[in-house]
Amino acid sequence: DTVFGIRDASERQHVSAGHVTTGGLPEVVSWLCVYDGVDAADIVAAAVDLVDVDPDGFSRSDVTAMQDSGKIVVAYLSIGEAEEYRYYWDSGASYLLEENPDWAGNWYVDFSSPAWQSLIIDDYIPRIRAKGFDGLYLDTLETYHLEDRYPACSRENMTAFVENISATYRSPPFYIIVQNGLEIAADIAPSVDGVGVEETYCRAVYVDILGRHVNGIPQRPVVTGAHEETMDWLRNQEKLVLTLDYAVLRFQAARCYQRSREQGYVPYVSTAALDSIRLPPAVYMDETIGV
């Protein structure tokens, strides 16, 4: 491995090689997460095992091309927030709560609402499956942090929602990966194939005066430790554990890759915008900077 944990292409085993982990997912030693600014050809050319993309940006033939290049292709799906730019947007919907102050156009929802759950399970996911994706990458689980203001936004209700999605659709080779939600990890673990965790080592902070996120803020050690404790438990449950950190300086990115790989996770480092492919060593490698 390089210091970033990316193996030489001749040593990597892709989906097409048929290598399957005990947990059911093909072996994943590298991944990327990108939601804007790239096309299918860019992703096909990237030497990774798993990609998380915005399903609205790609056709069925695009998804097939990515898969034919040896990748597991999962579709991003926000289940705790509604997004103004999606086909389903309805400003008068009863499940809308309030706008996310850090992400304009994203609205917290009452995810226990039958209308919201039906939209996701009966309409949006079938659209994703029709494009041939290998699975889902479920985000915004942590809307349950609003439970004090909105009692229906409870951890129990989010757990039930994830379990419902999983019971309806999870059947290898259609996988369920969730992002964050570590407080309910033990409850949802039987229903998922993997977990992606943001900002374990480097985080991004939205700065109002700048109107953008500032990347590369070192994570507090107490948060890193808490993340790793739960992530280690998940790994012992034979779940794929992905890390997603936000940094732009080479030495920061290198340290994120190194620490994640040392812990047995699968790292990716980008910016909070997630609008470009930033794979080592081309972007981050600098032989003059040690790790």
Coordinates of N, CA and C in Angstrom, one line a residue, residues 182 225-235:
L182 N -24.3 7.2 14.1 CA -23.6 6.2 15.0 C -24.3 5.9 16.3
G225 N -12.2 9.7 18.9 CA -12.2 8.5 19.7 C -13.6 7.8 19.8
A226 N -14.6 8.6 19.9 CA -16.0 8.1 20.0 C -16.4 7.5 18.6
H227 N -16.0 8.1 17.5 CA -16.3 7.5 16.2 C -15.6 6.2 16.1
E228 N -14.3 6.2 16.4 CA -13.6 4.9 16.2 C -14.1 3.8 17.1
E229 N -14.5 4.1 18.3 CA -15.1 3.0 19.1 C -16.3 2.3 18.5
T230 N -17.2 3.1 17.9 CA -18.3 2.6 17.3 C -18.0 1.9 16.0
M231 N -17.1 2.6 15.2 CA -16.7 2.0 13.9 C -15.9 0.7 14.1
D232 N -15.1 0.6 15.1 CA -14.5 -0.7 15.4 C -15.5 -1.8 15.7
W233 N -16.5 -1.4 16.5 CA -17.6 -2.4 16.7 C -18.3 -2.9 15.5
L234 N -18.6 -1.9 14.6 CA -19.2 -2.2 13.3 C -18.3 -3.1 12.5
R235 N -17.0 -2.8 12.4 CA -16.1 -3.7 11.7 C -16.1 -5.1 12.2

